Short mmCIF file of C-alpha atoms in Angstrom, two decimals:
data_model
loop_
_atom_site.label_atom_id
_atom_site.label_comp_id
_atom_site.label_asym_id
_atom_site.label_seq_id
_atom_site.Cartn_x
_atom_site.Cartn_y
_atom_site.Cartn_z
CA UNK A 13 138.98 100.26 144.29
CA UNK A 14 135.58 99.02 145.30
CA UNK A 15 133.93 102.32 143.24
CA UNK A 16 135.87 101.36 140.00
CA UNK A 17 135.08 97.63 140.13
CA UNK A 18 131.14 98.86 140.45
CA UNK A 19 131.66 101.04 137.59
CA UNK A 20 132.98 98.48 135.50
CA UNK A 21 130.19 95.85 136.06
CA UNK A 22 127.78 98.56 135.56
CA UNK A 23 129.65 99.22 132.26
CA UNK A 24 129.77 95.78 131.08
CA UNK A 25 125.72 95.07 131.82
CA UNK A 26 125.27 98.33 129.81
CA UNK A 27 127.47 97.23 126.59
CA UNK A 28 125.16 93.45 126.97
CA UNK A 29 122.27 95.62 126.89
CA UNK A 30 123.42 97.31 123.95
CA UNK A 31 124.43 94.39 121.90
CA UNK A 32 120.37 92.45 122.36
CA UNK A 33 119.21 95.76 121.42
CA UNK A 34 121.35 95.90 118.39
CA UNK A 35 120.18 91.96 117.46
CA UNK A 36 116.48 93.20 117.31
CA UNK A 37 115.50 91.71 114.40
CA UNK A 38 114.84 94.36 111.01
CA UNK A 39 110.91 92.92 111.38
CA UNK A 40 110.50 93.78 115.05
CA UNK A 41 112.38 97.50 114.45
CA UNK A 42 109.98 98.03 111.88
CA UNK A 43 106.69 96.94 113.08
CA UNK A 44 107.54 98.81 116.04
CA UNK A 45 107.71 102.47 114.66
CA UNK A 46 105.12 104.71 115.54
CA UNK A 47 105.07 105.56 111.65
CA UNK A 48 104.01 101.90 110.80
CA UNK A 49 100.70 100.45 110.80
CA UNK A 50 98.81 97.27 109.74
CA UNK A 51 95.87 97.81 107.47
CA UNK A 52 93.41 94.82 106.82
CA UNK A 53 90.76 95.38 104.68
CA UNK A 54 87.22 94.28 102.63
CA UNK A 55 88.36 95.01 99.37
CA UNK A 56 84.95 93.66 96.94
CA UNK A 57 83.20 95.29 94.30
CA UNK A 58 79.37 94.83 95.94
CA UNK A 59 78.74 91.67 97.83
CA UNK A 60 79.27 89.59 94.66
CA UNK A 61 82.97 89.94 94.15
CA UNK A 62 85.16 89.59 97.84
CA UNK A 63 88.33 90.05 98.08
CA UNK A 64 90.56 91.08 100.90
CA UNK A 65 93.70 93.11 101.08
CA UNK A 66 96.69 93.34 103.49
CA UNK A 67 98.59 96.38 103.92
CA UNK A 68 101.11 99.08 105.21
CA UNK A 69 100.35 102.22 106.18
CA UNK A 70 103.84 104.59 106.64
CA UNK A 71 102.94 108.01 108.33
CA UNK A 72 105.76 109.81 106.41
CA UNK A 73 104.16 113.71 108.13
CA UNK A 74 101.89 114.59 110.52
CA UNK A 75 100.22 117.85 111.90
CA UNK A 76 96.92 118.29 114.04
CA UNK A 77 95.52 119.21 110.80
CA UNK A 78 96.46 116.84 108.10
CA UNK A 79 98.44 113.59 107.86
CA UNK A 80 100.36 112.45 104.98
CA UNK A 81 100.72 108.77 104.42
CA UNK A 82 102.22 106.07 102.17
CA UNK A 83 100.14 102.76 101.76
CA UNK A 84 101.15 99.71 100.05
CA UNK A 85 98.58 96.54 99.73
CA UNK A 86 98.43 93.30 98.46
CA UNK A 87 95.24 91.37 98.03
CA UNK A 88 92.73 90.06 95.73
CA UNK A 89 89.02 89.22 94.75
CA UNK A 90 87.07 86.85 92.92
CA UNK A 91 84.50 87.25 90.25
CA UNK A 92 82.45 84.00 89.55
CA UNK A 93 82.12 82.76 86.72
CA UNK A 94 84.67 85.56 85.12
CA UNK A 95 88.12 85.52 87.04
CA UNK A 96 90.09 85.88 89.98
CA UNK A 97 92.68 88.59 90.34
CA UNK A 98 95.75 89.22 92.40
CA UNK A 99 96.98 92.52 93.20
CA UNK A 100 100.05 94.70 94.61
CA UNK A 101 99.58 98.56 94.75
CA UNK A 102 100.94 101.71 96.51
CA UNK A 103 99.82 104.97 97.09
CA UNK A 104 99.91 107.99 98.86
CA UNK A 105 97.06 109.73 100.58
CA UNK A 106 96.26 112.56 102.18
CA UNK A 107 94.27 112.47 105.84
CA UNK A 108 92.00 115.22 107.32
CA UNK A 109 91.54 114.39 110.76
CA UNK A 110 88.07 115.59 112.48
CA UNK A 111 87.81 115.04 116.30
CA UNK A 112 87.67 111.22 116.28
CA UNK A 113 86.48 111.30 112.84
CA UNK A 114 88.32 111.07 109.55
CA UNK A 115 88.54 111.65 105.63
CA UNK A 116 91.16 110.00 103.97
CA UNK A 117 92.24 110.86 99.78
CA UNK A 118 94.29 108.43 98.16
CA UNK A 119 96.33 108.11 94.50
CA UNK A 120 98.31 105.21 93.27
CA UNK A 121 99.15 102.51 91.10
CA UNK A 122 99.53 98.93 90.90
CA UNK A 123 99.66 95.75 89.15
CA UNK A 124 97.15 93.00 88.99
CA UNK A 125 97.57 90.00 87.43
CA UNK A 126 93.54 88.22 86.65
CA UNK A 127 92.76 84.49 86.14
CA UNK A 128 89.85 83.74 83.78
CA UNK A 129 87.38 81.90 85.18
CA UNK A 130 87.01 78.01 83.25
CA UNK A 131 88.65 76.02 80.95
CA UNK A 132 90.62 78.42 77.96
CA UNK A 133 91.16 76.64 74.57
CA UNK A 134 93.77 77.50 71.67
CA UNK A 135 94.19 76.51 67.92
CA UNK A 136 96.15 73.48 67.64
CA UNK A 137 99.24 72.97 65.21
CA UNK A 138 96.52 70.89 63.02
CA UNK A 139 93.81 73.55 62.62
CA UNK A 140 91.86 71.41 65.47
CA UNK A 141 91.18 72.74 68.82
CA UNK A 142 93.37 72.13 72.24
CA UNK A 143 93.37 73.11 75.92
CA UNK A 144 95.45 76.02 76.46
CA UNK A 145 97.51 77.13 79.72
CA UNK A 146 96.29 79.15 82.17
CA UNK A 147 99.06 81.75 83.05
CA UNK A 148 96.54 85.26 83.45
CA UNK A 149 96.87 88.23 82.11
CA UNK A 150 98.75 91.00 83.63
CA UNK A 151 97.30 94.61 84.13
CA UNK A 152 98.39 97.88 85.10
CA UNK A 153 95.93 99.74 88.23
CA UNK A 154 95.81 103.47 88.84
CA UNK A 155 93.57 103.69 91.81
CA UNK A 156 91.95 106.74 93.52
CA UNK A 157 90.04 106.14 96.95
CA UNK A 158 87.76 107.90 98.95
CA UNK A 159 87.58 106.87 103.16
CA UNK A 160 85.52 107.73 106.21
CA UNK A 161 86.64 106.64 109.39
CA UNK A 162 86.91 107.01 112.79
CA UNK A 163 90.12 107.21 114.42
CA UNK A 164 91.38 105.86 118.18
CA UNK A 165 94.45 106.54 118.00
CA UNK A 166 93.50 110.37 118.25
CA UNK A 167 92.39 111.59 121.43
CA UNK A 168 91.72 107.89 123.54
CA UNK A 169 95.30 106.91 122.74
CA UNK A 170 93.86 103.43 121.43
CA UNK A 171 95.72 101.72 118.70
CA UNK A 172 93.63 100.90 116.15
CA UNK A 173 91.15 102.96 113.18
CA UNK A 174 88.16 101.60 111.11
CA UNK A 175 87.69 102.81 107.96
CA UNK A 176 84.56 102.50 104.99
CA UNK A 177 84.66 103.86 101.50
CA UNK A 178 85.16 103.26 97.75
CA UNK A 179 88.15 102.48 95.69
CA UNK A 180 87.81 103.47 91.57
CA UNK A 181 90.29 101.69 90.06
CA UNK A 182 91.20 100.91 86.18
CA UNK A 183 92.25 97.77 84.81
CA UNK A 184 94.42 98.16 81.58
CA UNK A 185 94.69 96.00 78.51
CA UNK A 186 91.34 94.40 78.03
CA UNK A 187 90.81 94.69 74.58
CA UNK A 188 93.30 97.76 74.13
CA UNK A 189 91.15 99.51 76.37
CA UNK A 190 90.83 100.31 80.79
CA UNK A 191 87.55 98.99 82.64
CA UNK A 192 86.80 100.93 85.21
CA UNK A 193 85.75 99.56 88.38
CA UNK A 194 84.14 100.64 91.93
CA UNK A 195 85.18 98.46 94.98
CA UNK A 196 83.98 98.91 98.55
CA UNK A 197 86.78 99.19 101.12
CA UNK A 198 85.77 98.39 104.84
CA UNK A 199 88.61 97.77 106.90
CA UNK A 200 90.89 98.71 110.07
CA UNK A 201 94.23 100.03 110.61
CA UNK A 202 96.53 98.77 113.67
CA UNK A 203 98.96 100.43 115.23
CA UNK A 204 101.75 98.09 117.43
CA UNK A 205 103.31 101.58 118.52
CA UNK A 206 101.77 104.48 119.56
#
């Protein structure tokens, strides 16, 4: 009798343990999954445009030789005297681990939505000239990046990478044409499960 009442405490604690680890919140379960890390980066094309970008980075394989990942970003920079831009993008990259070291490929796509820089005026109703609203102009982003970095999470079981490299990206519909663009990416990755 003693034996089954023991059993059925131990039972009950067991089911309460269950039912916090079921009210884990969606953020915590996903924050910490070995797959997921947190990327923060220097996203500026040369000194005279910064910008920063925070990210994802979803490990979706990984072998001793390569790892295949899935990134997604938001950020922005600012241009003076031109505009500001906002930006969401994904993409999915290829990493070639060496030793501690690093090279990392990535393709994607995004959207960025730029601010003009000063005051923008329209034709009024009268054939005059008025203040017109600021609302941007939206732009489609294929990206293609190139990273070194090196990598703690490796062999030293640290959490964390650093990464440096450029980011080509083009910016559509600017006078029915893409500019193409260079930005410098310097940046680290954290990992809140390893």
């Amino acid at each position: 009798m003693i034996a089954l009442g023991q059993c059925q405490s131990q039972i009950m604690a067991q089911q309460r343990m269950d039912k916090n680890t079921n009210r884990e919140g969606l953020f915590s379960r996903i924050i910490h999954n070995e797959r997921v890390a947190v990327k923060f980066d220097y996203f500026g094309e040369l000194v005279l445009h910064p910008g920063i970008s925070l990210g994802i980075d979803y490990t979706l394989s990984s072998k001793n030789w390569v790892t295949v990942h899935w990134d997604t970003e938001l950020g922005g920079y600012w241009h003076r005297w031109n505009n500001t831009a906002l930006f969401a993008k994904t993409s999915i990259g290829t990493r070639f681990p060496i030793s501690y070291m690093f090279v990392d490929l990535n393709l994607g796509a995004g959207y960025m939505h730029s601010f003009p820089a000063g005051k923008i005026y329209q034709r009024s109703a009268d054939g005059g000239v008025e203040k017109a609203p600021n609302w941007g102009h939206a732009h489609f982003m294929p990206t293609f990046s190139v990273l070194l970095g090196w990598d703690r999470s490796r062999k030293a079981n640290l959490p964390f990478s650093i990464h440096i490299g450029a980011e080509a990206y083009l910016q559509s519909a600017v006078n029915h044409t893409f500019i193409p663009h260079v930005a410098a990416k310097v940046g680290f990755t954290y990992k809140f499960k390893k």
